[in-house]
Amino acid sequence: MPSFKFYYFDFRGRGEVIRLLFHLAGEQFTDERVTFETWGALKPQMPLGQIPVLDIDGVKIGQTTAIARYLGHQFHRAGTNAVECARLDMIADVIQEMTNSSGFANFPKVSLGLIGGDKTHIFKTEVVPEIEKYAPLVEKFLLDNGNNGLFQGDRETWVDVFAAESFAKLIDYGSPDALDAYPHILALINRVFNHPNIKSYIATRKQTPF
């Protein structure tokens, strides 16, 4: 197994899905939690000048979905053939498109105090319309796999974890009823977050603004 070092800020944000995948697999990694004070000196060392970044035996890989996809294959949490992998990539791209939308981009910045604005107002006016656009697509993908709360097969994939973390933050930091209209997404969150390895990690995880 390679030696892993993960670079991200000391909050959930875009990097938490990577931590969850390591814990799901029960694999060791160095969780390098970057501060805003140390980020300036570290930034030039990153391939894209941003984080999250995973260092794999000295090779640095950026972009959340690229890292998560790699770990999915490394930890046997991907599709079993090229078509299954492509379908999972499609679902991940939908979720990534949602999280890259302007409302989803602004909400964590306000939550973390990086920009001004009313958090509740931004969630209602900018984030909720994006939920209403993308959540029905994700809900349908889950329905297509039956009623086990996963996108594919009967074992959690990296995309299940990516979706669960992306949507769970909407409840945790936005509104408790944000996903009430989407029972299959709620079931996915419940299944992923109650996996023994992930549940154990979350039980000791400190609270962060996002």
Short mmCIF file of N, CA, C and O in Angstrom, two decimals, residues 10-120:
data_model
loop_
_atom_site.label_atom_id
_atom_site.label_comp_id
_atom_site.label_asym_id
_atom_site.label_seq_id
_atom_site.Cartn_x
_atom_site.Cartn_y
_atom_site.Cartn_z
N ASP A 10 -8.60 22.70 8.12
CA ASP A 10 -9.13 22.03 9.31
C ASP A 10 -10.64 22.22 9.43
O ASP A 10 -11.15 22.70 10.44
N PHE A 11 -11.34 21.88 8.36
CA PHE A 11 -12.81 21.83 8.39
C PHE A 11 -13.24 20.82 7.32
O PHE A 11 -12.40 20.25 6.63
N ARG A 12 -14.54 20.60 7.21
CA ARG A 12 -15.02 19.56 6.29
C ARG A 12 -14.87 20.00 4.83
O ARG A 12 -14.11 19.40 4.09
N GLY A 13 -15.63 21.02 4.42
CA GLY A 13 -15.48 21.57 3.08
C GLY A 13 -15.42 20.50 1.99
O GLY A 13 -16.09 19.48 2.03
N ARG A 14 -14.56 20.75 1.01
CA ARG A 14 -14.42 19.83 -0.11
C ARG A 14 -13.52 18.63 0.21
O ARG A 14 -13.48 17.66 -0.54
N GLY A 15 -12.81 18.71 1.31
CA GLY A 15 -11.85 17.66 1.61
C GLY A 15 -12.36 16.51 2.46
O GLY A 15 -11.75 15.44 2.49
N GLU A 16 -13.50 16.71 3.12
CA GLU A 16 -13.93 15.70 4.09
C GLU A 16 -14.24 14.35 3.44
O GLU A 16 -14.03 13.30 4.06
N VAL A 17 -14.74 14.36 2.22
CA VAL A 17 -15.04 13.09 1.56
C VAL A 17 -13.79 12.22 1.46
O VAL A 17 -13.87 10.99 1.58
N ILE A 18 -12.62 12.83 1.29
CA ILE A 18 -11.38 12.06 1.20
C ILE A 18 -11.07 11.41 2.54
O ILE A 18 -10.73 10.22 2.61
N ARG A 19 -11.22 12.16 3.61
CA ARG A 19 -11.01 11.59 4.95
C ARG A 19 -11.99 10.43 5.20
O ARG A 19 -11.61 9.39 5.74
N LEU A 20 -13.24 10.62 4.78
CA LEU A 20 -14.24 9.57 4.98
C LEU A 20 -13.88 8.30 4.22
O LEU A 20 -14.08 7.18 4.72
N LEU A 21 -13.34 8.45 3.01
CA LEU A 21 -12.97 7.27 2.22
C LEU A 21 -11.83 6.50 2.87
O LEU A 21 -11.82 5.26 2.86
N PHE A 22 -10.88 7.21 3.45
CA PHE A 22 -9.81 6.52 4.17
C PHE A 22 -10.36 5.77 5.38
O PHE A 22 -9.99 4.62 5.63
N HIS A 23 -11.25 6.42 6.11
CA HIS A 23 -11.81 5.76 7.29
C HIS A 23 -12.70 4.59 6.89
O HIS A 23 -12.69 3.54 7.56
N LEU A 24 -13.47 4.74 5.82
CA LEU A 24 -14.30 3.64 5.34
C LEU A 24 -13.45 2.41 5.03
O LEU A 24 -13.80 1.28 5.39
N ALA A 25 -12.30 2.65 4.40
CA ALA A 25 -11.42 1.55 4.02
C ALA A 25 -10.57 1.05 5.18
O ALA A 25 -9.95 -0.01 5.08
N GLY A 26 -10.52 1.81 6.27
CA GLY A 26 -9.67 1.43 7.40
C GLY A 26 -8.20 1.54 7.07
O GLY A 26 -7.38 0.80 7.62
N GLU A 27 -7.84 2.48 6.18
CA GLU A 27 -6.46 2.64 5.74
C GLU A 27 -5.81 3.85 6.43
O GLU A 27 -6.46 4.86 6.68
N GLN A 28 -4.53 3.73 6.70
CA GLN A 28 -3.78 4.77 7.37
C GLN A 28 -3.42 5.89 6.39
O GLN A 28 -3.11 5.63 5.22
N PHE A 29 -3.47 7.13 6.87
CA PHE A 29 -3.01 8.27 6.10
C PHE A 29 -2.64 9.39 7.05
O PHE A 29 -3.12 9.43 8.19
N THR A 30 -1.77 10.28 6.61
CA THR A 30 -1.42 11.46 7.39
C THR A 30 -2.40 12.56 7.03
O THR A 30 -2.49 12.99 5.88
N ASP A 31 -3.15 13.01 8.02
CA ASP A 31 -4.18 14.04 7.82
C ASP A 31 -3.56 15.40 8.13
O ASP A 31 -3.60 15.87 9.26
N GLU A 32 -2.96 16.02 7.12
CA GLU A 32 -2.25 17.29 7.29
C GLU A 32 -3.26 18.44 7.21
O GLU A 32 -3.69 18.84 6.13
N ARG A 33 -3.62 18.97 8.36
CA ARG A 33 -4.64 20.01 8.42
C ARG A 33 -3.98 21.39 8.34
O ARG A 33 -3.28 21.82 9.25
N VAL A 34 -4.19 22.04 7.22
CA VAL A 34 -3.53 23.30 6.89
C VAL A 34 -4.29 24.46 7.53
O VAL A 34 -5.52 24.49 7.55
N THR A 35 -3.56 25.44 8.05
CA THR A 35 -4.18 26.66 8.58
C THR A 35 -4.07 27.76 7.52
O THR A 35 -3.25 27.68 6.60
N PHE A 36 -4.88 28.79 7.68
CA PHE A 36 -4.79 29.91 6.74
C PHE A 36 -3.44 30.61 6.87
O PHE A 36 -2.94 31.18 5.90
N GLU A 37 -2.83 30.53 8.06
CA GLU A 37 -1.53 31.16 8.27
C GLU A 37 -0.41 30.41 7.54
O GLU A 37 0.52 31.02 7.02
N THR A 38 -0.51 29.09 7.48
CA THR A 38 0.55 28.30 6.84
C THR A 38 0.30 28.06 5.36
O THR A 38 1.21 27.63 4.64
N TRP A 39 -0.90 28.37 4.90
CA TRP A 39 -1.26 28.06 3.52
C TRP A 39 -0.40 28.83 2.51
O TRP A 39 -0.02 28.29 1.47
N GLY A 40 -0.07 30.08 2.79
CA GLY A 40 0.69 30.89 1.86
C GLY A 40 2.02 30.26 1.47
O GLY A 40 2.40 30.23 0.30
N ALA A 41 2.73 29.71 2.45
CA ALA A 41 4.03 29.09 2.18
C ALA A 41 3.86 27.73 1.50
O ALA A 41 4.73 27.29 0.74
N LEU A 42 2.74 27.09 1.75
CA LEU A 42 2.51 25.75 1.21
C LEU A 42 1.97 25.78 -0.22
O LEU A 42 2.24 24.86 -1.01
N LYS A 43 1.25 26.83 -0.56
CA LYS A 43 0.55 26.91 -1.84
C LYS A 43 1.44 26.64 -3.06
O LYS A 43 1.03 25.88 -3.95
N PRO A 44 2.66 27.20 -3.14
CA PRO A 44 3.49 26.96 -4.33
C PRO A 44 3.89 25.49 -4.50
O PRO A 44 4.31 25.09 -5.60
N GLN A 45 3.77 24.71 -3.44
CA GLN A 45 4.16 23.30 -3.52
C GLN A 45 3.04 22.41 -4.09
O GLN A 45 3.26 21.24 -4.36
N MET A 46 1.84 23.00 -4.25
CA MET A 46 0.70 22.23 -4.71
C MET A 46 0.58 22.32 -6.24
O MET A 46 0.81 23.38 -6.82
N PRO A 47 0.22 21.22 -6.91
CA PRO A 47 0.24 21.20 -8.38
C PRO A 47 -0.67 22.22 -9.04
O PRO A 47 -0.38 22.69 -10.14
N LEU A 48 -1.78 22.56 -8.39
CA LEU A 48 -2.73 23.51 -8.95
C LEU A 48 -2.83 24.78 -8.11
O LEU A 48 -3.71 25.62 -8.34
N GLY A 49 -1.95 24.92 -7.12
CA GLY A 49 -1.99 26.07 -6.24
C GLY A 49 -3.21 26.11 -5.35
O GLY A 49 -3.65 27.18 -4.90
N GLN A 50 -3.77 24.94 -5.08
CA GLN A 50 -4.97 24.86 -4.23
C GLN A 50 -5.00 23.49 -3.56
O GLN A 50 -4.24 22.59 -3.91
N ILE A 51 -5.88 23.36 -2.57
CA ILE A 51 -6.11 22.08 -1.92
C ILE A 51 -7.61 21.82 -1.90
O ILE A 51 -8.39 22.78 -2.04
N PRO A 52 -8.05 20.56 -1.81
CA PRO A 52 -7.34 19.39 -1.32
C PRO A 52 -6.31 18.82 -2.29
O PRO A 52 -6.48 18.90 -3.50
N VAL A 53 -5.29 18.18 -1.69
CA VAL A 53 -4.25 17.48 -2.43
C VAL A 53 -3.90 16.21 -1.67
O VAL A 53 -3.77 16.24 -0.45
N LEU A 54 -3.74 15.12 -2.42
CA LEU A 54 -3.29 13.87 -1.83
C LEU A 54 -1.89 13.56 -2.37
O LEU A 54 -1.68 13.50 -3.58
N ASP A 55 -0.94 13.39 -1.45
CA ASP A 55 0.41 13.00 -1.80
C ASP A 55 0.49 11.47 -1.71
O ASP A 55 0.26 10.88 -0.65
N ILE A 56 0.80 10.86 -2.86
CA ILE A 56 0.89 9.39 -2.95
C ILE A 56 2.34 9.03 -3.23
O ILE A 56 2.81 9.17 -4.36
N ASP A 57 3.05 8.62 -2.20
CA ASP A 57 4.47 8.29 -2.36
C ASP A 57 5.24 9.41 -3.06
O ASP A 57 6.08 9.16 -3.93
N GLY A 58 4.93 10.65 -2.70
CA GLY A 58 5.65 11.79 -3.24
C GLY A 58 5.03 12.42 -4.48
O GLY A 58 5.47 13.49 -4.92
N VAL A 59 4.00 11.80 -5.04
CA VAL A 59 3.29 12.37 -6.19
C VAL A 59 2.02 13.05 -5.69
O VAL A 59 1.17 12.41 -5.06
N LYS A 60 1.88 14.34 -5.98
CA LYS A 60 0.73 15.11 -5.48
C LYS A 60 -0.37 15.16 -6.53
O LYS A 60 -0.14 15.52 -7.68
N ILE A 61 -1.58 14.81 -6.09
CA ILE A 61 -2.76 14.82 -6.95
C ILE A 61 -3.78 15.79 -6.37
O ILE A 61 -4.11 15.73 -5.18
N GLY A 62 -4.26 16.72 -7.21
CA GLY A 62 -5.28 17.68 -6.78
C GLY A 62 -6.65 17.33 -7.33
O GLY A 62 -6.80 16.36 -8.09
N GLN A 63 -7.63 18.13 -6.96
CA GLN A 63 -9.04 18.01 -7.35
C GLN A 63 -9.74 16.89 -6.57
O GLN A 63 -9.33 15.73 -6.61
N THR A 64 -10.82 17.28 -5.91
CA THR A 64 -11.54 16.35 -5.02
C THR A 64 -11.97 15.07 -5.72
O THR A 64 -11.72 13.97 -5.23
N THR A 65 -12.63 15.20 -6.87
CA THR A 65 -13.15 14.00 -7.51
C THR A 65 -12.03 13.12 -8.08
O THR A 65 -12.17 11.90 -8.10
N ALA A 66 -10.95 13.74 -8.52
CA ALA A 66 -9.82 12.93 -9.01
C ALA A 66 -9.24 12.10 -7.87
O ALA A 66 -8.92 10.92 -8.05
N ILE A 67 -9.09 12.72 -6.70
CA ILE A 67 -8.57 11.99 -5.54
C ILE A 67 -9.55 10.90 -5.10
O ILE A 67 -9.17 9.76 -4.86
N ALA A 68 -10.83 11.27 -5.01
CA ALA A 68 -11.84 10.32 -4.55
C ALA A 68 -11.95 9.14 -5.52
O ALA A 68 -12.10 7.99 -5.11
N ARG A 69 -11.87 9.42 -6.82
CA ARG A 69 -11.95 8.35 -7.81
C ARG A 69 -10.75 7.41 -7.68
O ARG A 69 -10.89 6.18 -7.74
N TYR A 70 -9.57 7.99 -7.50
CA TYR A 70 -8.37 7.17 -7.31
C TYR A 70 -8.53 6.26 -6.09
O TYR A 70 -8.25 5.05 -6.15
N LEU A 71 -9.00 6.83 -4.98
CA LEU A 71 -9.16 6.03 -3.76
C LEU A 71 -10.25 4.97 -3.95
O LEU A 71 -10.15 3.87 -3.40
N GLY A 72 -11.27 5.32 -4.72
CA GLY A 72 -12.31 4.33 -5.00
C GLY A 72 -11.75 3.09 -5.67
O GLY A 72 -12.08 1.97 -5.30
N HIS A 73 -10.86 3.30 -6.63
CA HIS A 73 -10.23 2.16 -7.29
C HIS A 73 -9.21 1.49 -6.39
O HIS A 73 -9.13 0.26 -6.34
N GLN A 74 -8.45 2.29 -5.66
CA GLN A 74 -7.41 1.74 -4.78
C GLN A 74 -8.02 0.86 -3.68
O GLN A 74 -7.47 -0.18 -3.33
N PHE A 75 -9.17 1.28 -3.16
CA PHE A 75 -9.80 0.58 -2.04
C PHE A 75 -10.96 -0.31 -2.49
O PHE A 75 -11.75 -0.75 -1.66
N HIS A 76 -11.07 -0.56 -3.78
CA HIS A 76 -12.12 -1.43 -4.33
C HIS A 76 -13.51 -0.91 -3.98
O HIS A 76 -14.40 -1.66 -3.59
N ARG A 77 -13.67 0.41 -4.15
CA ARG A 77 -14.95 1.07 -3.90
C ARG A 77 -15.40 1.79 -5.17
O ARG A 77 -15.89 2.92 -5.13
N ALA A 78 -15.21 1.12 -6.31
CA ALA A 78 -15.62 1.66 -7.60
C ALA A 78 -16.47 0.63 -8.32
O ALA A 78 -16.88 -0.38 -7.73
N GLY A 79 -16.75 0.85 -9.61
CA GLY A 79 -17.50 -0.12 -10.38
C GLY A 79 -16.67 -1.36 -10.65
O GLY A 79 -15.44 -1.35 -10.52
N THR A 80 -17.34 -2.41 -11.08
CA THR A 80 -16.64 -3.67 -11.37
C THR A 80 -16.25 -3.80 -12.84
O THR A 80 -15.57 -4.75 -13.21
N ASN A 81 -16.71 -2.85 -13.68
CA ASN A 81 -16.33 -2.85 -15.09
C ASN A 81 -16.36 -1.40 -15.59
O ASN A 81 -16.76 -0.49 -14.85
N ALA A 82 -15.95 -1.20 -16.84
CA ALA A 82 -15.83 0.15 -17.38
C ALA A 82 -17.17 0.87 -17.42
O ALA A 82 -17.23 2.09 -17.16
N VAL A 83 -18.24 0.17 -17.75
CA VAL A 83 -19.55 0.81 -17.83
C VAL A 83 -20.03 1.25 -16.45
O VAL A 83 -20.54 2.36 -16.28
N GLU A 84 -19.87 0.39 -15.45
CA GLU A 84 -20.25 0.77 -14.09
C GLU A 84 -19.45 1.96 -13.60
O GLU A 84 -20.00 2.87 -12.96
N CYS A 85 -18.17 1.98 -13.91
CA CYS A 85 -17.32 3.11 -13.50
C CYS A 85 -17.77 4.39 -14.19
O CYS A 85 -17.80 5.46 -13.56
N ALA A 86 -18.12 4.29 -15.48
CA ALA A 86 -18.57 5.47 -16.21
C ALA A 86 -19.89 6.00 -15.64
O ALA A 86 -20.09 7.22 -15.54
N ARG A 87 -20.78 5.10 -15.26
CA ARG A 87 -22.06 5.53 -14.68
C ARG A 87 -21.82 6.23 -13.34
O ARG A 87 -22.43 7.28 -13.06
N LEU A 88 -20.93 5.69 -12.53
CA LEU A 88 -20.61 6.35 -11.26
C LEU A 88 -19.96 7.71 -11.50
O LEU A 88 -20.25 8.68 -10.79
N ASP A 89 -19.10 7.79 -12.52
CA ASP A 89 -18.49 9.08 -12.85
C ASP A 89 -19.56 10.09 -13.25
O ASP A 89 -19.46 11.28 -12.91
N MET A 90 -20.54 9.65 -14.01
CA MET A 90 -21.64 10.53 -14.42
C MET A 90 -22.36 11.11 -13.20
O MET A 90 -22.61 12.33 -13.13
N ILE A 91 -22.67 10.25 -12.24
CA ILE A 91 -23.36 10.71 -11.04
C ILE A 91 -22.48 11.68 -10.26
O ILE A 91 -22.94 12.72 -9.78
N ALA A 92 -21.20 11.35 -10.14
CA ALA A 92 -20.27 12.23 -9.43
C ALA A 92 -20.18 13.59 -10.11
O ALA A 92 -20.10 14.63 -9.44
N ASP A 93 -20.20 13.60 -11.45
CA ASP A 93 -20.13 14.87 -12.18
C ASP A 93 -21.36 15.73 -11.92
O ASP A 93 -21.27 16.96 -11.86
N VAL A 94 -22.52 15.10 -11.78
CA VAL A 94 -23.74 15.84 -11.45
C VAL A 94 -23.60 16.49 -10.07
O VAL A 94 -23.94 17.67 -9.89
N ILE A 95 -23.12 15.73 -9.12
CA ILE A 95 -22.95 16.26 -7.76
C ILE A 95 -21.90 17.36 -7.74
O ILE A 95 -22.07 18.40 -7.09
N GLN A 96 -20.82 17.16 -8.49
CA GLN A 96 -19.77 18.19 -8.56
C GLN A 96 -20.30 19.46 -9.22
O GLN A 96 -19.97 20.57 -8.80
N GLU A 97 -21.11 19.30 -10.24
CA GLU A 97 -21.73 20.47 -10.89
C GLU A 97 -22.58 21.24 -9.90
O GLU A 97 -22.57 22.48 -9.88
N MET A 98 -23.32 20.52 -9.07
CA MET A 98 -24.14 21.16 -8.05
C MET A 98 -23.27 21.93 -7.06
O MET A 98 -23.53 23.10 -6.77
N THR A 99 -22.22 21.30 -6.56
CA THR A 99 -21.38 21.95 -5.55
C THR A 99 -20.56 23.10 -6.13
O THR A 99 -20.09 23.95 -5.38
N ASN A 100 -20.41 23.13 -7.46
CA ASN A 100 -19.68 24.22 -8.10
C ASN A 100 -20.59 25.39 -8.47
O ASN A 100 -20.10 26.43 -8.93
N SER A 101 -21.90 25.23 -8.32
CA SER A 101 -22.82 26.31 -8.65
C SER A 101 -22.58 27.50 -7.73
O SER A 101 -21.99 27.38 -6.65
N SER A 102 -23.00 28.68 -8.16
CA SER A 102 -22.67 29.91 -7.43
C SER A 102 -23.19 29.89 -5.99
O SER A 102 -22.50 30.32 -5.06
N GLY A 103 -24.43 29.39 -5.80
CA GLY A 103 -24.97 29.35 -4.45
C GLY A 103 -24.18 28.44 -3.54
O GLY A 103 -23.86 28.80 -2.41
N PHE A 104 -23.83 27.27 -4.05
CA PHE A 104 -23.06 26.31 -3.26
C PHE A 104 -21.64 26.83 -3.02
O PHE A 104 -21.02 26.48 -2.01
N ALA A 105 -21.13 27.64 -3.92
CA ALA A 105 -19.79 28.20 -3.73
C ALA A 105 -19.78 29.32 -2.70
O ALA A 105 -18.83 29.46 -1.92
N ASN A 106 -20.85 30.12 -2.68
CA ASN A 106 -20.91 31.25 -1.75
C ASN A 106 -21.25 30.84 -0.32
O ASN A 106 -20.73 31.41 0.63
N PHE A 107 -22.10 29.84 -0.18
CA PHE A 107 -22.59 29.46 1.15
C PHE A 107 -21.48 29.08 2.12
O PHE A 107 -21.44 29.57 3.25
N PRO A 108 -20.53 28.21 1.73
CA PRO A 108 -19.45 27.89 2.68
C PRO A 108 -18.56 29.07 2.99
O PRO A 108 -18.05 29.19 4.11
N LYS A 109 -18.36 29.97 2.03
CA LYS A 109 -17.53 31.15 2.29
C LYS A 109 -18.16 32.04 3.35
O LYS A 109 -17.46 32.57 4.23
N VAL A 110 -19.49 32.19 3.28
CA VAL A 110 -20.19 32.97 4.31
C VAL A 110 -20.15 32.23 5.63
O VAL A 110 -19.90 32.83 6.69
N SER A 111 -20.36 30.91 5.59
CA SER A 111 -20.34 30.11 6.82
C SER A 111 -19.00 30.19 7.53
O SER A 111 -18.93 30.19 8.77
N LEU A 112 -17.93 30.25 6.75
CA LEU A 112 -16.57 30.30 7.32
C LEU A 112 -16.11 31.71 7.61
O LEU A 112 -15.01 31.92 8.11
N GLY A 113 -16.95 32.70 7.28
CA GLY A 113 -16.59 34.10 7.54
C GLY A 113 -15.59 34.67 6.56
O GLY A 113 -14.95 35.69 6.84
N LEU A 114 -15.45 34.03 5.39
CA LEU A 114 -14.48 34.50 4.39
C LEU A 114 -15.04 35.65 3.57
O LEU A 114 -14.27 36.46 3.03
N ILE A 115 -16.37 35.71 3.44
CA ILE A 115 -17.03 36.85 2.80
C ILE A 115 -18.23 37.23 3.65
O ILE A 115 -18.72 36.43 4.46
N GLY A 116 -18.71 38.44 3.48
CA GLY A 116 -19.88 38.89 4.22
C GLY A 116 -21.17 38.37 3.60
O GLY A 116 -21.19 37.90 2.47
N GLY A 117 -22.23 38.47 4.35
CA GLY A 117 -23.53 38.04 3.85
C GLY A 117 -24.32 37.34 4.93
O GLY A 117 -23.78 36.90 5.95
N ASP A 118 -25.62 37.26 4.70
CA ASP A 118 -26.51 36.58 5.64
C ASP A 118 -26.62 35.11 5.25
O ASP A 118 -27.14 34.78 4.17
N LYS A 119 -26.15 34.25 6.11
CA LYS A 119 -26.10 32.82 5.81
C LYS A 119 -27.48 32.23 5.49
O LYS A 119 -27.63 31.50 4.50
N THR A 120 -28.46 32.56 6.29
CA THR A 120 -29.81 32.02 6.09
C THR A 120 -30.40 32.49 4.78
O THR A 120 -31.02 31.71 4.03
#
